[in-house]
mmCIF file of C-alpha atoms in Angstrom:
data_model
loop_
_atom_site.group_PDB
_atom_site.id
_atom_site.type_symbol
_atom_site.label_atom_id
_atom_site.label_comp_id
_atom_site.label_asym_id
_atom_site.label_seq_id
_atom_site.Cartn_x
_atom_site.Cartn_y
_atom_site.Cartn_z
ATOM 1 C CA MET A 1 60.462 114.995 75.004
ATOM 2 C CA LYS A 2 64.201 114.429 74.924
ATOM 3 C CA VAL A 3 65.672 111.049 73.957
ATOM 4 C CA LEU A 4 69.221 109.939 74.749
ATOM 5 C CA VAL A 5 70.754 107.404 72.347
ATOM 6 C CA PRO A 6 74.097 105.802 73.301
ATOM 7 C CA VAL A 7 76.205 104.610 70.340
ATOM 8 C CA LYS A 8 79.393 102.563 70.303
ATOM 9 C CA ARG A 9 82.327 102.522 67.880
ATOM 10 C CA VAL A 10 83.096 98.906 66.943
ATOM 11 C CA VAL A 11 84.860 96.931 64.231
ATOM 12 C CA ASP A 12 82.651 97.013 61.136
ATOM 13 C CA TYR A 13 80.441 93.923 60.895
ATOM 14 C CA ASN A 14 81.734 93.174 57.379
ATOM 15 C CA VAL A 15 85.346 92.884 58.593
ATOM 16 C CA LYS A 16 86.818 89.468 59.396
ATOM 17 C CA VAL A 17 88.107 89.843 62.945
ATOM 18 C CA ARG A 18 91.688 88.788 63.673
ATOM 19 C CA VAL A 19 92.929 87.802 67.127
ATOM 20 C CA LYS A 20 96.258 89.234 68.279
ATOM 21 C CA SER A 21 99.159 86.778 68.243
ATOM 22 C CA ASP A 22 99.581 87.037 72.025
ATOM 23 C CA GLY A 23 95.878 86.265 72.635
ATOM 24 C CA THR A 24 95.240 89.499 74.561
ATOM 25 C CA GLY A 25 92.458 90.766 72.325
ATOM 26 C CA VAL A 26 91.308 91.606 68.813
ATOM 27 C CA ASP A 27 93.595 93.375 66.352
ATOM 28 C CA ILE A 28 92.008 96.707 65.365
ATOM 29 C CA ALA A 29 95.059 98.263 63.678
ATOM 30 C CA ASN A 30 94.108 99.589 60.222
ATOM 31 C CA VAL A 31 90.670 98.016 60.547
ATOM 32 C CA LYS A 32 87.468 99.719 59.399
ATOM 33 C CA MET A 33 85.386 100.895 62.357
ATOM 34 C CA SER A 34 81.718 101.861 62.336
ATOM 35 C CA MET A 35 78.674 102.304 64.552
ATOM 36 C CA ASN A 36 77.395 99.208 66.331
ATOM 37 C CA PRO A 37 74.470 97.953 64.161
ATOM 38 C CA PHE A 38 72.037 97.680 67.083
ATOM 39 C CA ASP A 39 72.861 101.276 68.079
ATOM 40 C CA GLU A 40 72.229 102.399 64.504
ATOM 41 C CA ILE A 41 68.744 100.886 64.817
ATOM 42 C CA ALA A 42 68.286 102.799 68.094
ATOM 43 C CA VAL A 43 69.245 106.108 66.437
ATOM 44 C CA GLU A 44 66.902 105.421 63.517
ATOM 45 C CA GLU A 45 64.009 104.684 65.878
ATOM 46 C CA ALA A 46 64.625 107.864 67.900
ATOM 47 C CA VAL A 47 64.699 109.929 64.707
ATOM 48 C CA ARG A 48 61.477 108.291 63.466
ATOM 49 C CA LEU A 49 59.778 109.130 66.768
ATOM 50 C CA LYS A 50 60.930 112.722 66.319
ATOM 51 C CA GLU A 51 59.556 112.790 62.770
ATOM 52 C CA LYS A 52 56.195 111.584 64.131
ATOM 53 C CA GLY A 53 56.189 114.483 66.604
ATOM 54 C CA ALA A 54 56.459 112.292 69.703
ATOM 55 C CA VAL A 55 60.025 113.467 70.425
ATOM 56 C CA THR A 56 61.493 116.982 70.298
ATOM 57 C CA GLU A 57 65.233 116.327 70.657
ATOM 58 C CA VAL A 58 67.545 113.383 70.004
ATOM 59 C CA VAL A 59 70.935 113.417 71.743
ATOM 60 C CA ALA A 60 73.559 110.881 70.668
ATOM 61 C CA VAL A 61 76.138 109.845 73.272
ATOM 62 C CA SER A 62 79.320 107.814 72.946
ATOM 63 C CA ALA A 63 82.042 106.783 75.390
ATOM 64 C CA GLY A 64 85.404 105.911 73.916
ATOM 65 C CA PRO A 65 88.453 107.314 72.115
ATOM 66 C CA THR A 66 88.548 110.610 70.224
ATOM 67 C CA GLN A 67 87.809 108.750 66.977
ATOM 68 C CA ALA A 68 84.312 108.017 68.332
ATOM 69 C CA GLN A 69 83.431 111.541 67.214
ATOM 70 C CA GLU A 70 83.069 110.033 63.727
ATOM 71 C CA THR A 71 80.452 107.642 65.087
ATOM 72 C CA LEU A 72 78.569 110.546 66.668
ATOM 73 C CA ARG A 73 78.706 112.465 63.375
ATOM 74 C CA THR A 74 77.131 109.433 61.692
ATOM 75 C CA ALA A 75 74.341 109.477 64.295
ATOM 76 C CA MET A 76 73.814 113.175 63.639
ATOM 77 C CA ALA A 77 73.766 112.509 59.879
ATOM 78 C CA ILE A 78 70.946 110.010 60.496
ATOM 79 C CA GLY A 79 69.060 112.737 62.335
ATOM 80 C CA ALA A 80 70.302 113.219 65.915
ATOM 81 C CA ASP A 81 70.324 116.892 66.938
ATOM 82 C CA ARG A 82 73.614 116.937 68.842
ATOM 83 C CA GLY A 83 76.291 114.683 70.266
ATOM 84 C CA ILE A 84 78.197 114.151 73.503
ATOM 85 C CA LEU A 85 81.510 112.281 73.660
ATOM 86 C CA VAL A 86 82.921 110.955 76.929
ATOM 87 C CA ASP A 87 86.565 110.841 75.868
ATOM 88 C CA HIS A 88 88.412 107.819 77.296
ATOM 89 C CA ALA A 89 91.114 105.957 75.380
ATOM 90 C CA ASP A 90 91.283 102.812 77.545
ATOM 91 C CA GLU A 91 88.875 99.903 77.876
ATOM 92 C CA LEU A 92 85.377 100.689 79.086
ATOM 93 C CA GLN A 93 83.385 97.778 80.489
ATOM 94 C CA PRO A 94 79.548 97.675 80.566
ATOM 95 C CA LEU A 95 79.222 98.759 84.213
ATOM 96 C CA ALA A 96 81.512 101.750 83.633
ATOM 97 C CA VAL A 97 79.514 102.753 80.544
ATOM 98 C CA ALA A 98 76.243 102.407 82.492
ATOM 99 C CA LYS A 99 77.617 104.686 85.243
ATOM 100 C CA LEU A 100 78.727 107.254 82.650
ATOM 101 C CA LEU A 101 75.300 107.151 81.032
ATOM 102 C CA LYS A 102 73.612 107.580 84.424
ATOM 103 C CA ALA A 103 75.690 110.704 85.040
ATOM 104 C CA LEU A 104 74.687 112.063 81.633
ATOM 105 C CA VAL A 105 71.024 111.210 82.240
ATOM 106 C CA ASP A 106 71.164 113.107 85.534
ATOM 107 C CA LYS A 107 72.644 116.059 83.643
ATOM 108 C CA GLU A 108 70.500 115.983 80.471
ATOM 109 C CA GLN A 109 67.221 114.801 82.066
ATOM 110 C CA PRO A 110 65.859 112.826 79.073
ATOM 111 C CA GLN A 111 62.487 111.084 79.311
ATOM 112 C CA LEU A 112 63.670 108.080 77.309
ATOM 113 C CA VAL A 113 66.943 106.224 76.648
ATOM 114 C CA ILE A 114 67.032 103.987 73.563
ATOM 115 C CA LEU A 115 70.139 101.858 73.038
ATOM 116 C CA GLY A 116 71.155 98.741 71.152
ATOM 117 C CA LYS A 117 70.547 95.478 73.000
ATOM 118 C CA GLN A 118 74.250 94.580 72.714
ATOM 119 C CA ALA A 119 77.496 95.525 70.989
ATOM 120 C CA ILE A 120 78.859 93.152 68.356
ATOM 121 C CA ASP A 121 82.389 93.281 69.796
ATOM 122 C CA ASP A 122 81.846 91.951 73.331
ATOM 123 C CA ASP A 123 78.209 90.719 72.973
ATOM 124 C CA ALA A 124 77.726 91.564 76.649
ATOM 125 C CA ASN A 125 74.043 92.616 76.506
ATOM 126 C CA GLN A 126 74.418 94.303 79.911
ATOM 127 C CA THR A 127 74.604 98.097 79.600
ATOM 128 C CA GLY A 128 70.883 98.779 79.163
ATOM 129 C CA GLN A 129 69.896 96.562 82.076
ATOM 130 C CA MET A 130 72.603 98.011 84.334
ATOM 131 C CA LEU A 131 71.551 101.562 83.459
ATOM 132 C CA ALA A 132 67.930 100.771 84.290
ATOM 133 C CA ALA A 133 69.030 99.390 87.669
ATOM 134 C CA LEU A 134 71.216 102.418 88.443
ATOM 135 C CA LEU A 135 68.411 104.852 87.544
ATOM 136 C CA ASP A 136 65.625 102.668 88.982
ATOM 137 C CA TRP A 137 63.694 103.140 85.731
ATOM 138 C CA PRO A 138 61.412 100.604 84.020
ATOM 139 C CA GLN A 139 62.987 98.788 81.092
ATOM 140 C CA ALA A 140 61.965 96.855 77.988
ATOM 141 C CA THR A 141 64.608 94.814 76.183
ATOM 142 C CA PHE A 142 64.768 93.376 72.636
ATOM 143 C CA ALA A 143 62.134 95.796 71.314
ATOM 144 C CA SER A 144 60.653 95.075 67.883
ATOM 145 C CA LYS A 145 58.055 97.887 68.046
ATOM 146 C CA ILE A 146 57.852 101.124 70.061
ATOM 147 C CA GLU A 147 54.885 103.483 70.462
ATOM 148 C CA LEU A 148 54.801 106.606 72.659
ATOM 149 C CA ALA A 149 51.591 108.171 74.003
ATOM 150 C CA ASP A 150 50.329 109.945 77.127
ATOM 151 C CA GLY A 151 53.548 109.711 79.134
ATOM 152 C CA SER A 152 54.043 106.009 78.498
ATOM 153 C CA ALA A 153 55.771 103.697 76.025
ATOM 154 C CA THR A 154 54.175 100.562 74.598
ATOM 155 C CA VAL A 155 56.885 98.119 73.573
ATOM 156 C CA THR A 156 56.494 94.854 71.676
ATOM 157 C CA ARG A 157 59.413 92.535 72.363
ATOM 158 C CA GLU A 158 60.431 89.156 71.016
ATOM 159 C CA VAL A 159 60.449 86.204 73.416
ATOM 160 C CA ASP A 160 60.891 82.470 72.868
ATOM 161 C CA GLY A 161 57.159 81.842 72.746
ATOM 162 C CA GLY A 162 56.309 84.690 70.362
ATOM 163 C CA LEU A 163 55.714 88.372 71.151
ATOM 164 C CA GLU A 164 55.237 90.135 74.481
ATOM 165 C CA THR A 165 53.766 93.633 74.805
ATOM 166 C CA LEU A 166 54.749 95.850 77.723
ATOM 167 C CA LYS A 167 53.550 99.291 78.794
ATOM 168 C CA LEU A 168 56.160 101.403 80.575
ATOM 169 C CA THR A 169 55.686 104.657 82.438
ATOM 170 C CA LEU A 170 58.228 107.239 81.286
ATOM 171 C CA PRO A 171 61.062 107.870 81.950
ATOM 172 C CA ALA A 172 62.230 104.446 80.786
ATOM 173 C CA ILE A 173 64.999 102.401 79.158
ATOM 174 C CA ILE A 174 64.461 100.534 75.877
ATOM 175 C CA THR A 175 66.963 98.278 74.090
ATOM 176 C CA THR A 176 66.489 97.549 70.402
ATOM 177 C CA ASP A 177 66.401 94.297 68.444
ATOM 178 C CA LEU A 178 67.138 93.731 64.756
ATOM 179 C CA ARG A 179 63.531 93.719 63.545
ATOM 180 C CA LEU A 180 62.612 97.107 65.035
ATOM 181 C CA ASN A 181 63.481 98.966 61.811
ATOM 182 C CA GLU A 182 65.903 99.239 58.908
ATOM 183 C CA PRO A 183 68.227 102.261 59.295
ATOM 184 C CA ARG A 184 68.097 104.779 56.468
ATOM 185 C CA TYR A 185 70.912 105.367 54.024
ATOM 186 C CA VAL A 186 72.930 108.396 55.104
ATOM 187 C CA THR A 187 73.068 110.942 52.281
ATOM 188 C CA LEU A 188 75.946 113.295 51.535
ATOM 189 C CA PRO A 189 73.929 116.483 52.307
ATOM 190 C CA ASN A 190 73.056 115.096 55.745
ATOM 191 C CA ILE A 191 76.705 114.189 56.343
ATOM 192 C CA MET A 192 77.646 117.807 55.580
ATOM 193 C CA LYS A 193 74.888 119.121 57.859
ATOM 194 C CA ALA A 194 76.105 116.828 60.664
ATOM 195 C CA LYS A 195 79.493 118.576 60.643
ATOM 196 C CA LYS A 196 77.795 121.780 61.797
ATOM 197 C CA LYS A 197 75.784 120.207 64.612
ATOM 198 C CA PRO A 198 77.087 120.730 68.183
ATOM 199 C CA LEU A 199 79.310 118.033 69.682
ATOM 200 C CA ASP A 200 80.405 118.376 73.312
ATOM 201 C CA VAL A 201 83.423 116.520 74.694
ATOM 202 C CA THR A 202 83.785 115.594 78.356
ATOM 203 C CA LYS A 203 85.778 113.107 80.434
ATOM 204 C CA PRO A 204 84.797 110.497 83.043
ATOM 205 C CA SER A 205 86.491 112.600 85.751
ATOM 206 C CA ASP A 206 84.283 115.574 84.812
ATOM 207 C CA LEU A 207 81.243 113.380 85.449
ATOM 208 C CA GLY A 208 82.665 112.019 88.714
ATOM 209 C CA VAL A 209 82.668 108.408 87.499
ATOM 210 C CA ASP A 210 85.289 105.752 88.232
ATOM 211 C CA VAL A 211 85.740 103.696 85.053
ATOM 212 C CA ALA A 212 88.504 101.377 86.285
ATOM 213 C CA PRO A 213 88.039 97.848 84.817
ATOM 214 C CA ARG A 214 86.637 95.260 87.229
ATOM 215 C CA LEU A 215 87.044 92.308 84.905
ATOM 216 C CA LYS A 216 90.215 90.942 83.323
ATOM 217 C CA THR A 217 90.268 89.159 79.981
ATOM 218 C CA LEU A 218 92.530 86.145 80.422
ATOM 219 C CA LYS A 219 92.665 85.015 76.798
ATOM 220 C CA VAL A 220 91.061 85.590 73.420
ATOM 221 C CA ALA A 221 91.177 82.710 70.920
ATOM 222 C CA GLU A 222 89.787 82.061 67.466
ATOM 223 C CA PRO A 223 87.236 79.247 67.091
ATOM 224 C CA PRO A 224 88.723 75.956 65.863
ATOM 225 C CA LYS A 225 88.913 75.561 62.103
ATOM 226 C CA ARG A 226 86.359 73.222 60.554
ATOM 227 C CA GLY A 227 87.773 69.938 59.395
ATOM 228 C CA ALA A 228 87.325 68.587 55.882
ATOM 229 C CA GLY A 229 84.287 66.443 55.165
ATOM 230 C CA ILE A 230 84.510 62.735 54.369
ATOM 231 C CA LYS A 231 82.530 60.386 52.169
ATOM 232 C CA VAL A 232 81.002 57.211 53.527
ATOM 233 C CA PRO A 233 79.982 54.159 51.442
ATOM 234 C CA ASP A 234 76.546 53.589 52.963
ATOM 235 C CA VAL A 235 73.967 54.722 55.527
ATOM 236 C CA ALA A 236 75.104 52.163 58.112
ATOM 237 C CA THR A 237 78.620 53.623 58.138
ATOM 238 C CA LEU A 238 77.196 57.148 58.397
ATOM 239 C CA VAL A 239 75.069 56.215 61.405
ATOM 240 C CA ASP A 240 78.038 54.468 63.025
ATOM 241 C CA LYS A 241 80.269 57.525 62.657
ATOM 242 C CA LEU A 242 77.574 59.906 63.915
ATOM 243 C CA LYS A 243 77.030 57.680 66.935
ATOM 244 C CA ASN A 244 80.565 56.616 67.856
ATOM 245 C CA GLU A 245 82.817 59.402 66.505
ATOM 246 C CA ALA A 246 80.741 62.577 66.402
ATOM 247 C CA LYS A 247 78.547 61.350 69.302
ATOM 248 C CA VAL A 248 75.557 63.386 68.118
ATOM 249 C CA ILE A 249 73.065 60.525 68.156
#
């Protein structure tokens, strides 16, 4: 069984994001970039399934600038067998990424696609669902446990009321949640081995996909700064301020 794992290059989650002065986006100049944490969980899960013998090949895929090759090398250091980069320097929106992934699925013919539920840069939470719609495959989102057996996937997912268990007929789409696993620490020997693993580079035009943006970001702004706290003399004053100024009661 072949598994396709899309990964995205994003600003590292430890970095404090700065908005550009003109409000057009986030400043990524000289900023540390890394793999989207949810995608890292997806790669780890695919590799674990391979280690259990349920999967034979793990293919990592990324769509973005040339620097995304570093992200693919990280995926291969975790345990992916090879990588595919769809080289595109400009903005790629969720629908465009889903169309690129569909083209790659048609080409690679995997039985399972595991991807992060969302990217921490745009928080769109759309690509997995759009890909499932384009392929007309069953999907399970926010997975906290995955088991493969007899041509099907049993997925436990987190919902407001507790846990929901779904059984999907393969091929299928699964998006990962935080509690699915804890990604392993990438060792130096595996990083060196990843450099020798195959990495193919293609372009959207080679896949016959139009990736022109369909949405326009009007403005990006930082959240308002928190004001300083104040002291009140008694409970009555506190209740009055909560009711009449903060209007929370």
